Coordinates of C-alpha atoms in Angstrom, one line a residue:
X149 CA -31.0 -99.0 -54.8
X150 CA -30.6 -98.7 -51.1
X151 CA -27.7 -101.1 -50.9
X152 CA -27.3 -104.4 -49.0
X153 CA -28.7 -105.1 -45.6
X154 CA -25.9 -105.3 -42.9
X155 CA -27.7 -104.7 -39.7
X156 CA -29.3 -107.5 -37.6
X157 CA -32.9 -108.3 -38.8
X158 CA -35.5 -106.3 -36.8
X159 CA -39.2 -105.7 -36.8
X160 CA -40.3 -102.9 -39.1
X161 CA -42.3 -100.1 -37.5
X162 CA -46.0 -100.3 -38.3
X163 CA -46.2 -96.8 -39.7
X164 CA -43.4 -97.4 -42.2
X165 CA -46.0 -98.8 -44.7
X166 CA -47.9 -95.5 -44.6
X167 CA -46.5 -92.6 -46.6
X168 CA -46.5 -89.6 -44.3
X169 CA -48.8 -86.7 -45.2
X170 CA -46.7 -83.6 -45.7
X171 CA -47.9 -80.4 -44.2
X172 CA -46.8 -77.0 -45.3
X173 CA -43.2 -76.8 -46.2
X174 CA -42.4 -74.3 -43.5
X175 CA -43.3 -76.8 -40.8
X176 CA -42.4 -80.1 -42.5
X177 CA -39.5 -81.0 -40.3
X178 CA -41.0 -79.8 -37.0
X179 CA -44.7 -80.4 -36.8
X180 CA -44.9 -83.7 -38.7
X181 CA -42.1 -85.3 -36.7
X182 CA -43.4 -83.9 -33.4
X183 CA -46.8 -85.5 -34.1
X184 CA -45.2 -88.8 -34.8
X185 CA -42.8 -89.0 -31.9
X186 CA -44.7 -87.1 -29.2
X187 CA -42.1 -84.3 -28.9
X188 CA -43.5 -80.9 -28.1
X189 CA -42.5 -77.8 -30.0
X190 CA -40.3 -75.7 -27.6
X191 CA -38.7 -73.2 -29.9
X192 CA -38.7 -71.8 -33.4
X193 CA -35.0 -70.9 -33.3
X194 CA -33.1 -71.6 -36.5
X195 CA -30.5 -73.7 -34.7
X196 CA -32.9 -75.5 -32.4
X197 CA -34.8 -77.9 -34.6
X198 CA -36.6 -80.8 -33.1
X199 CA -33.9 -83.3 -34.3
X200 CA -31.2 -81.2 -32.7
X201 CA -33.3 -81.1 -29.5
X202 CA -33.6 -84.8 -29.6
X203 CA -29.8 -85.1 -29.7
X204 CA -29.4 -82.5 -26.9
X205 CA -32.2 -84.1 -24.9
X206 CA -30.3 -87.4 -24.8
X207 CA -27.5 -85.8 -22.7
X208 CA -29.2 -86.5 -19.4
X209 CA -29.9 -90.1 -20.2
X210 CA -26.4 -90.6 -21.6
X211 CA -24.8 -89.0 -18.6
X212 CA -26.7 -91.3 -16.2
X213 CA -25.7 -94.4 -18.2
X214 CA -22.1 -93.2 -18.3
X215 CA -22.1 -92.5 -14.5
X216 CA -23.0 -96.2 -14.0
X217 CA -20.0 -97.5 -15.9
X218 CA -16.9 -97.8 -13.7
X219 CA -14.6 -98.7 -16.6
X220 CA -14.8 -95.3 -18.2
X221 CA -11.8 -93.1 -17.5
X222 CA -13.1 -90.1 -15.5
X223 CA -10.6 -87.5 -16.9
X224 CA -12.2 -87.6 -20.4
X225 CA -15.7 -87.5 -18.9
X226 CA -14.9 -84.6 -16.7
X227 CA -13.1 -82.5 -19.2
X228 CA -15.4 -83.3 -22.1
X229 CA -18.8 -84.2 -20.7
X230 CA -20.4 -84.5 -24.2
X231 CA -17.7 -86.7 -25.5
X232 CA -19.9 -89.9 -25.6
X233 CA -23.1 -88.3 -26.7
X234 CA -22.5 -89.5 -30.3
X235 CA -21.8 -93.0 -29.2
X236 CA -25.3 -94.3 -28.3
X237 CA -24.1 -95.2 -24.8
X238 CA -27.7 -96.0 -23.8
X239 CA -27.7 -98.8 -26.3
X240 CA -24.4 -100.4 -25.4
X241 CA -23.1 -102.8 -26.0
X242 CA -23.5 -102.7 -29.7
X243 CA -21.4 -104.5 -32.3
X244 CA -19.8 -101.7 -34.2
X245 CA -17.7 -101.8 -37.4
X246 CA -15.3 -98.8 -37.1
X247 CA -13.8 -97.3 -40.3
X248 CA -10.2 -96.5 -39.3
X249 CA -8.1 -94.4 -41.6
X250 CA -5.0 -93.9 -39.5
X251 CA -5.8 -90.3 -38.8
X252 CA -6.6 -88.7 -35.5
X253 CA -10.4 -88.3 -36.1
X254 CA -11.1 -92.0 -36.7
X255 CA -8.7 -93.0 -33.9
X256 CA -10.6 -90.8 -31.4
X257 CA -13.9 -92.2 -32.7
X258 CA -12.6 -95.7 -32.0
X259 CA -11.4 -94.7 -28.5
X260 CA -14.7 -93.2 -27.6
X261 CA -16.7 -96.2 -28.8
X262 CA -14.4 -98.5 -26.9
X263 CA -14.9 -96.5 -23.7
X264 CA -18.6 -96.4 -24.2
X265 CA -18.7 -100.1 -23.9
X266 CA -19.3 -101.2 -27.5
X267 CA -17.8 -104.3 -29.1
X268 CA -15.6 -102.7 -31.8
X269 CA -14.0 -104.2 -34.9
X270 CA -11.8 -101.9 -36.9
X271 CA -11.6 -101.8 -40.7
X272 CA -9.0 -100.1 -42.9
X273 CA -10.2 -99.5 -46.5
X274 CA -7.3 -99.9 -48.9
X275 CA -8.3 -97.7 -51.8
X276 CA -5.1 -96.3 -53.1
X277 CA -4.4 -97.0 -56.8
X278 CA -0.6 -96.5 -56.4
X279 CA 0.1 -98.7 -59.5
X280 CA -0.7 -95.7 -61.7
X281 CA 1.7 -93.3 -59.9
X282 CA 4.4 -95.6 -58.5
X283 CA 7.1 -93.3 -59.8
X284 CA 5.8 -90.3 -57.7
X285 CA 7.0 -91.6 -54.3
X286 CA 9.4 -94.1 -52.8
X287 CA 6.9 -95.7 -50.4
X288 CA 3.2 -96.5 -50.9
X289 CA 1.2 -93.7 -49.4
X290 CA -1.2 -96.0 -47.5
X291 CA 1.6 -97.8 -45.6
X292 CA 2.0 -95.0 -43.0
X293 CA -1.8 -94.8 -42.6
X294 CA -2.1 -98.5 -42.0
X295 CA 0.8 -98.5 -39.6
X296 CA -0.9 -95.9 -37.4
X297 CA -4.2 -97.8 -37.6
X298 CA -2.5 -101.0 -36.5
X299 CA -0.8 -99.3 -33.6
X300 CA -4.0 -97.7 -32.5
X301 CA -5.9 -101.0 -32.6
X302 CA -3.0 -102.8 -30.8
X303 CA -3.2 -100.2 -28.0
X304 CA -6.9 -100.7 -27.6
X305 CA -7.0 -104.4 -28.1
X306 CA -9.2 -104.1 -31.1
X307 CA -9.1 -106.4 -34.1
X308 CA -8.2 -104.7 -37.4
X309 CA -9.2 -105.9 -40.8
X310 CA -7.8 -104.6 -44.1
X311 CA -10.4 -104.4 -46.9
X312 CA -9.1 -104.0 -50.5
X313 CA -11.6 -101.8 -52.4
X314 CA -9.2 -100.4 -55.0
X315 CA -11.2 -101.6 -58.0
X316 CA -14.5 -100.4 -56.5
X317 CA -13.0 -97.1 -55.7
X318 CA -11.6 -96.7 -59.2
X319 CA -14.9 -97.6 -60.9
X320 CA -17.2 -95.7 -58.6
X321 CA -15.2 -92.6 -57.7
X322 CA -12.1 -92.0 -59.8
X323 CA -13.6 -92.8 -63.3
X324 CA -16.6 -90.7 -62.5
X325 CA -14.3 -87.8 -61.5
X326 CA -12.3 -88.1 -64.7
X327 CA -15.5 -88.0 -66.8
X328 CA -16.7 -84.9 -64.9
X329 CA -13.4 -83.1 -65.4
X330 CA -13.4 -84.0 -69.2
X331 CA -16.8 -82.5 -69.5
X332 CA -15.6 -79.3 -68.0
X333 CA -17.1 -79.7 -64.6
X334 CA -15.6 -79.7 -61.1
X335 CA -16.2 -83.1 -59.4
X336 CA -16.6 -83.8 -55.7
X337 CA -15.0 -87.2 -55.2
X338 CA -15.1 -86.9 -51.4
X339 CA -18.9 -86.9 -51.5
X340 CA -19.0 -89.9 -53.9
X341 CA -16.4 -91.7 -51.7
X342 CA -18.8 -91.6 -48.7
X343 CA -22.0 -92.7 -50.5
X344 CA -20.4 -95.2 -52.9
X345 CA -17.4 -96.6 -50.9
X346 CA -17.4 -96.0 -47.1
X347 CA -21.2 -96.4 -46.8
X348 CA -21.7 -98.3 -50.0
X349 CA -19.1 -100.8 -51.2
X350 CA -18.0 -101.4 -47.6
X351 CA -21.6 -102.2 -46.6
X352 CA -21.7 -104.8 -49.4
X353 CA -18.4 -106.2 -48.1
X354 CA -19.5 -106.7 -44.6
X355 CA -22.9 -108.0 -45.7
X356 CA -21.1 -110.7 -47.5
X357 CA -18.2 -111.4 -45.2
X358 CA -19.8 -110.6 -41.8
X359 CA -23.5 -111.1 -42.3
X360 CA -25.6 -109.9 -39.4
X361 CA -22.6 -109.2 -37.2
X362 CA -22.8 -105.5 -36.9
X363 CA -25.4 -103.0 -35.6
X364 CA -23.6 -99.9 -36.7
X365 CA -20.8 -98.6 -39.0
X366 CA -18.9 -95.8 -37.3
X367 CA -16.5 -93.2 -38.8
X368 CA -14.7 -90.1 -37.7
X369 CA -16.9 -87.7 -39.5
X370 CA -18.0 -84.5 -37.8
X371 CA -21.8 -84.9 -38.0
X372 CA -24.7 -86.1 -35.9
X373 CA -27.4 -88.6 -36.4
X374 CA -30.8 -87.9 -34.8
X375 CA -32.3 -91.3 -34.4
X376 CA -36.0 -92.3 -33.7
X377 CA -35.6 -95.8 -32.2
X378 CA -39.4 -96.5 -32.5
X379 CA -39.5 -95.9 -36.2
X380 CA -35.9 -96.6 -37.1
X381 CA -35.8 -93.3 -39.0
X382 CA -32.8 -91.0 -38.8
X383 CA -31.8 -87.4 -39.8
X384 CA -28.4 -86.0 -40.5
X385 CA -27.7 -83.0 -38.2
X386 CA -25.0 -80.4 -38.1
X387 CA -22.1 -81.1 -35.7
X388 CA -20.8 -78.9 -32.9
X389 CA -17.9 -77.7 -35.0
X390 CA -19.3 -75.4 -37.7
X391 CA -15.9 -75.1 -39.5
X392 CA -15.1 -78.9 -39.6
X393 CA -18.7 -80.0 -40.0
X394 CA -18.9 -82.7 -42.7
X395 CA -22.6 -83.1 -43.3
X396 CA -21.9 -81.5 -46.7
X397 CA -19.9 -84.6 -47.6
X398 CA -22.5 -87.0 -46.2
X399 CA -25.5 -85.4 -48.0
X400 CA -25.5 -88.0 -50.8
X401 CA -26.3 -90.8 -48.4
X402 CA -29.8 -92.3 -48.4
X403 CA -32.0 -93.2 -45.4
X404 CA -30.9 -96.8 -45.2
X405 CA -27.2 -95.9 -45.4
X406 CA -27.5 -93.3 -42.7
X407 CA -29.7 -95.5 -40.4
X408 CA -26.7 -97.9 -39.9
X409 CA -24.1 -95.1 -39.4
X410 CA -22.7 -93.7 -36.2
X411 CA -20.6 -90.5 -35.8
X412 CA -19.0 -90.4 -32.4
X413 CA -17.4 -87.0 -33.0
X414 CA -20.6 -85.1 -33.6
X415 CA -20.6 -83.3 -30.3
X416 CA -16.9 -82.4 -30.2
X417 CA -14.9 -79.7 -31.9
X418 CA -11.7 -80.4 -33.7
X419 CA -9.6 -78.9 -30.8
X420 CA -11.5 -81.1 -28.4
X421 CA -10.8 -84.2 -30.5
X422 CA -7.1 -83.3 -30.4
X423 CA -7.2 -82.9 -26.6
X424 CA -8.9 -86.3 -26.3
X425 CA -6.2 -87.9 -28.4
X426 CA -3.6 -86.3 -26.3
X427 CA -5.2 -87.3 -23.0
X428 CA -5.6 -90.9 -24.3
X429 CA -2.1 -90.8 -25.6
X430 CA -3.2 -92.2 -29.0
X431 CA -0.5 -92.9 -31.6
X432 CA -2.2 -90.4 -34.0
X433 CA -2.3 -87.5 -31.5
X434 CA 0.3 -85.5 -33.5
X435 CA -0.6 -86.5 -37.0
X436 CA -1.6 -83.7 -39.4
X437 CA -5.0 -83.7 -41.1
X438 CA -5.1 -84.9 -44.7
X439 CA -5.7 -82.2 -47.3
X440 CA -6.8 -82.1 -50.9
X441 CA -8.8 -84.6 -53.0
X442 CA -9.2 -87.9 -51.2
X443 CA -7.7 -90.2 -53.9
X444 CA -4.7 -88.1 -54.9
X445 CA -2.5 -88.4 -51.8
X446 CA 0.9 -87.0 -52.8
X447 CA 0.0 -86.6 -56.5
X448 CA -0.8 -83.0 -57.6
X449 CA -4.1 -82.5 -59.3
X450 CA -2.5 -81.3 -62.5
X451 CA -0.3 -84.4 -62.7
X452 CA -3.3 -86.6 -62.2
X453 CA -5.3 -84.9 -64.9
X454 CA -2.4 -84.9 -67.3
X455 CA -1.9 -88.7 -66.7
X456 CA -5.5 -89.5 -67.7
X457 CA -6.6 -86.8 -70.1
X458 CA -3.3 -85.6 -71.5
X459 CA -2.8 -82.1 -72.8
X460 CA -4.7 -80.1 -75.4
X461 CA -3.4 -76.6 -76.0
X462 CA -6.0 -73.8 -76.4
X463 CA -6.4 -70.1 -76.1
X464 CA -6.9 -68.0 -72.9
X465 CA -9.1 -65.1 -73.9
X466 CA -10.1 -61.9 -72.1
X467 CA -13.9 -62.0 -71.6
X468 CA -14.6 -58.4 -72.2
X469 CA -12.4 -57.8 -75.3
X470 CA -12.0 -61.3 -76.9
X471 CA -8.2 -60.6 -76.9
X472 CA -6.1 -63.7 -76.8
X473 CA -3.8 -63.4 -73.8
X474 CA -2.0 -66.7 -73.7
X475 CA -2.2 -70.4 -74.0
X476 CA -3.4 -73.3 -71.7
X477 CA -2.8 -77.0 -71.7
X478 CA -6.4 -78.0 -71.7
X479 CA -9.6 -76.5 -70.3
X480 CA -9.8 -79.5 -67.9
X481 CA -6.9 -78.1 -65.9
X482 CA -8.9 -75.0 -64.9
X483 CA -12.0 -74.3 -62.9
X484 CA -14.3 -71.3 -62.4
X485 CA -12.9 -68.7 -60.1
X486 CA -9.3 -69.9 -60.5
X487 CA -6.6 -67.3 -60.1
X488 CA -3.4 -69.2 -59.7
X489 CA -1.6 -71.1 -62.4
X490 CA -2.7 -69.2 -65.5
X491 CA 0.7 -67.8 -66.4
X492 CA -0.6 -64.4 -67.3
X493 CA 1.0 -61.0 -66.4
X494 CA -0.7 -57.7 -65.4
X495 CA -3.3 -59.5 -63.3
X496 CA -4.9 -60.6 -61.2
X497 CA -6.9 -62.7 -63.8
X498 CA -9.7 -65.0 -62.9
X499 CA -11.3 -67.8 -64.9
X500 CA -14.9 -66.8 -65.5
X501 CA -16.1 -69.5 -68.0
X502 CA -14.9 -72.3 -70.3
X503 CA -16.1 -73.0 -73.8
X504 CA -15.7 -76.8 -74.1
X505 CA -16.2 -77.3 -77.9
X506 CA -13.6 -74.7 -78.8
X507 CA -11.3 -75.5 -75.8
X508 CA -11.2 -71.9 -74.8
X509 CA -10.7 -70.5 -71.3
X510 CA -12.1 -67.1 -70.6
X511 CA -10.6 -64.8 -68.0
X512 CA -11.3 -61.4 -66.5
X513 CA -9.9 -58.9 -64.1
X514 CA -13.4 -57.9 -63.1
X515 CA -14.5 -61.1 -61.5
X516 CA -16.0 -59.3 -58.5
X517 CA -17.8 -56.5 -60.4
X518 CA -21.5 -55.9 -59.8
X519 CA -22.5 -56.9 -63.4
X520 CA -21.1 -60.4 -62.8
X521 CA -23.4 -61.5 -60.0
X522 CA -23.1 -65.1 -59.0
X523 CA -26.1 -65.7 -56.8
X524 CA -28.2 -68.2 -58.7
X525 CA -27.8 -71.6 -60.3
X526 CA -29.6 -74.6 -61.8
X527 CA -29.3 -77.9 -60.0
X528 CA -30.5 -81.5 -60.6
X529 CA -29.9 -85.1 -59.7
X530 CA -31.6 -84.6 -56.3
X531 CA -30.8 -86.9 -53.4
X532 CA -33.1 -86.5 -50.3
X533 CA -32.0 -88.3 -47.1
X534 CA -35.7 -88.6 -45.9
X535 CA -37.2 -91.2 -48.3
X536 CA -40.6 -89.4 -48.1
X537 CA -39.2 -86.0 -48.8
X538 CA -40.1 -84.4 -52.1
X539 CA -38.3 -81.6 -54.0
X540 CA -41.5 -79.6 -54.0
X541 CA -41.2 -79.3 -50.3
X542 CA -38.3 -76.8 -50.8
X543 CA -40.6 -74.4 -52.6
X544 CA -41.6 -71.6 -50.2
X545 CA -39.8 -73.3 -47.3
X546 CA -39.0 -70.7 -44.6
X547 CA -35.4 -70.7 -43.2
X548 CA -34.1 -72.8 -46.1
X549 CA -30.3 -72.6 -46.4
X550 CA -27.7 -74.3 -48.5
X551 CA -24.0 -74.8 -48.7
X552 CA -22.2 -74.9 -52.0
X553 CA -19.0 -76.3 -50.6
X554 CA -17.5 -77.8 -47.4
X555 CA -17.1 -75.3 -44.6
X556 CA -19.0 -73.1 -42.3
X557 CA -20.5 -70.8 -45.0
X558 CA -24.2 -71.3 -45.4
X559 CA -26.5 -69.1 -47.5
X560 CA -30.2 -68.3 -47.0
X561 CA -31.9 -69.2 -50.2
X562 CA -35.1 -69.8 -52.1
X563 CA -35.9 -72.6 -54.4
X564 CA -38.0 -72.9 -57.6
X565 CA -38.8 -76.3 -59.1
X566 CA -39.0 -76.9 -62.9
X567 CA -42.3 -78.1 -64.3
X568 CA -41.1 -81.7 -64.8
X569 CA -39.6 -81.6 -61.3
X570 CA -36.2 -83.0 -62.3
X571 CA -34.3 -79.7 -61.9
X572 CA -34.5 -76.7 -59.6
X573 CA -33.3 -73.0 -59.6
X574 CA -31.6 -71.8 -56.4
X575 CA -31.4 -68.1 -55.5
X576 CA -28.9 -67.2 -52.9
X577 CA -29.2 -64.1 -50.7
X578 CA -25.6 -63.3 -51.4
X579 CA -23.0 -63.8 -54.1
X580 CA -20.7 -66.8 -54.1
X581 CA -17.7 -66.3 -56.3
X582 CA -16.8 -70.0 -56.5
X583 CA -19.9 -71.6 -57.9
X584 CA -18.9 -74.3 -60.3
X585 CA -20.8 -76.9 -62.3
X586 CA -20.2 -80.4 -61.0
X587 CA -20.1 -79.3 -57.4
X588 CA -23.0 -80.0 -55.0
X589 CA -25.5 -77.8 -53.3
X590 CA -26.5 -79.2 -49.9
X591 CA -29.8 -78.0 -48.4
X592 CA -30.6 -77.5 -44.7
X593 CA -33.6 -76.6 -42.7
X594 CA -32.7 -75.4 -39.3
X595 CA -29.9 -77.8 -38.3
X596 CA -31.1 -80.7 -40.4
X597 CA -29.4 -81.7 -43.6
X598 CA -32.1 -82.5 -46.1
X599 CA -30.0 -83.8 -49.0
X600 CA -28.1 -82.6 -52.0
X601 CA -28.3 -81.7 -55.7
X602 CA -25.6 -81.3 -58.3
X603 CA -25.0 -77.8 -59.6
X604 CA -25.6 -77.9 -63.4
X605 CA -24.9 -74.4 -64.4
X606 CA -25.4 -70.7 -63.8
X607 CA -28.5 -68.6 -64.0
X608 CA -27.3 -65.0 -63.7
X609 CA -23.8 -64.8 -65.1

């Protein structure tokens, strides 16, 4: 299911009806697309893929368009000449639905889109389920966020709509996370929030309430969209800030979802975003970034789990000797690689595995020893952003890389597909001590994010 249609109706490209013939995996994302778009291969550098070049190549056209606009404030353009590269200035004015969270990132995204000449309408998604935790705080956690969003919109003269998606959020993200935790896995609710809520349930909302009103849905994510306007095909590309890059969290989107998305911050670093907010005197310029799991707010993870799964005492056992070292309140409170919160002396102790049927948590002091290599895993439930991409294309792909969590760390890897093609084995060039079932592996070729797969379990430990 590709979700509802929210963009204005447009003519489909003729070649869309033809399935592209894939060449060798090593050239799939350069030669094929070059042949289709007319781009020439200029480099074989890891970081200079054709999609990235397309983004970079737009700079001249965007700068020319920006230079013609007298209403854009010169200070921002002079200090950050790439500030509007993620705003599709050459297509302005577009009607853009802007997801506004009340934080500095989405506020700057709205500011840039407004300056680029787009017709913006802001939307605040109310997804907090404060009814379950009303005793944990005096004020509702979303009230501050909404107040900042309202102040930002008032300053820019942009209309703000509040969209209640609490039920959808609970059903599509929270309940799924609870099920994963109960099964002993480590969920990634932020990834599900993007694909199912921000670019899922919200798409459905505006398709129903604002049919054919918007050309794009923009957010404050650190990512880039490489867009082929002739074919309407898009690719997800790494942002300028390797540390804050959020393509990992967006890797569960499909082609249709991404084709409607816009990420204005893709060419800026976090420090530059802060500087733009300061220069524009945005109300959010001094707000701290949010931390932790997206739906918990001020609630601690252990409190959330205890509320929904309760407690179930079990043994903490040393892996090497089978000695019982202590007790835990339930295996679902612990994750692989965990060191803090075990209540054990003479450590440090690390969680190395969990036995779900017996409710046993195994720990070891030798978590980093050579005989406990953590460099391979099984994955499944593939999601490829390119609708014509196939898991088989990863096999033998040169320069294939993956992330196993959000952040700058990326591993060179190789991929082996199972005979029935529903699972794969990933072999990292280095150990990663935090691999956990339930998390996602996100695959990259050069700077392009190919898609994701859920980590199902370990291969070599």
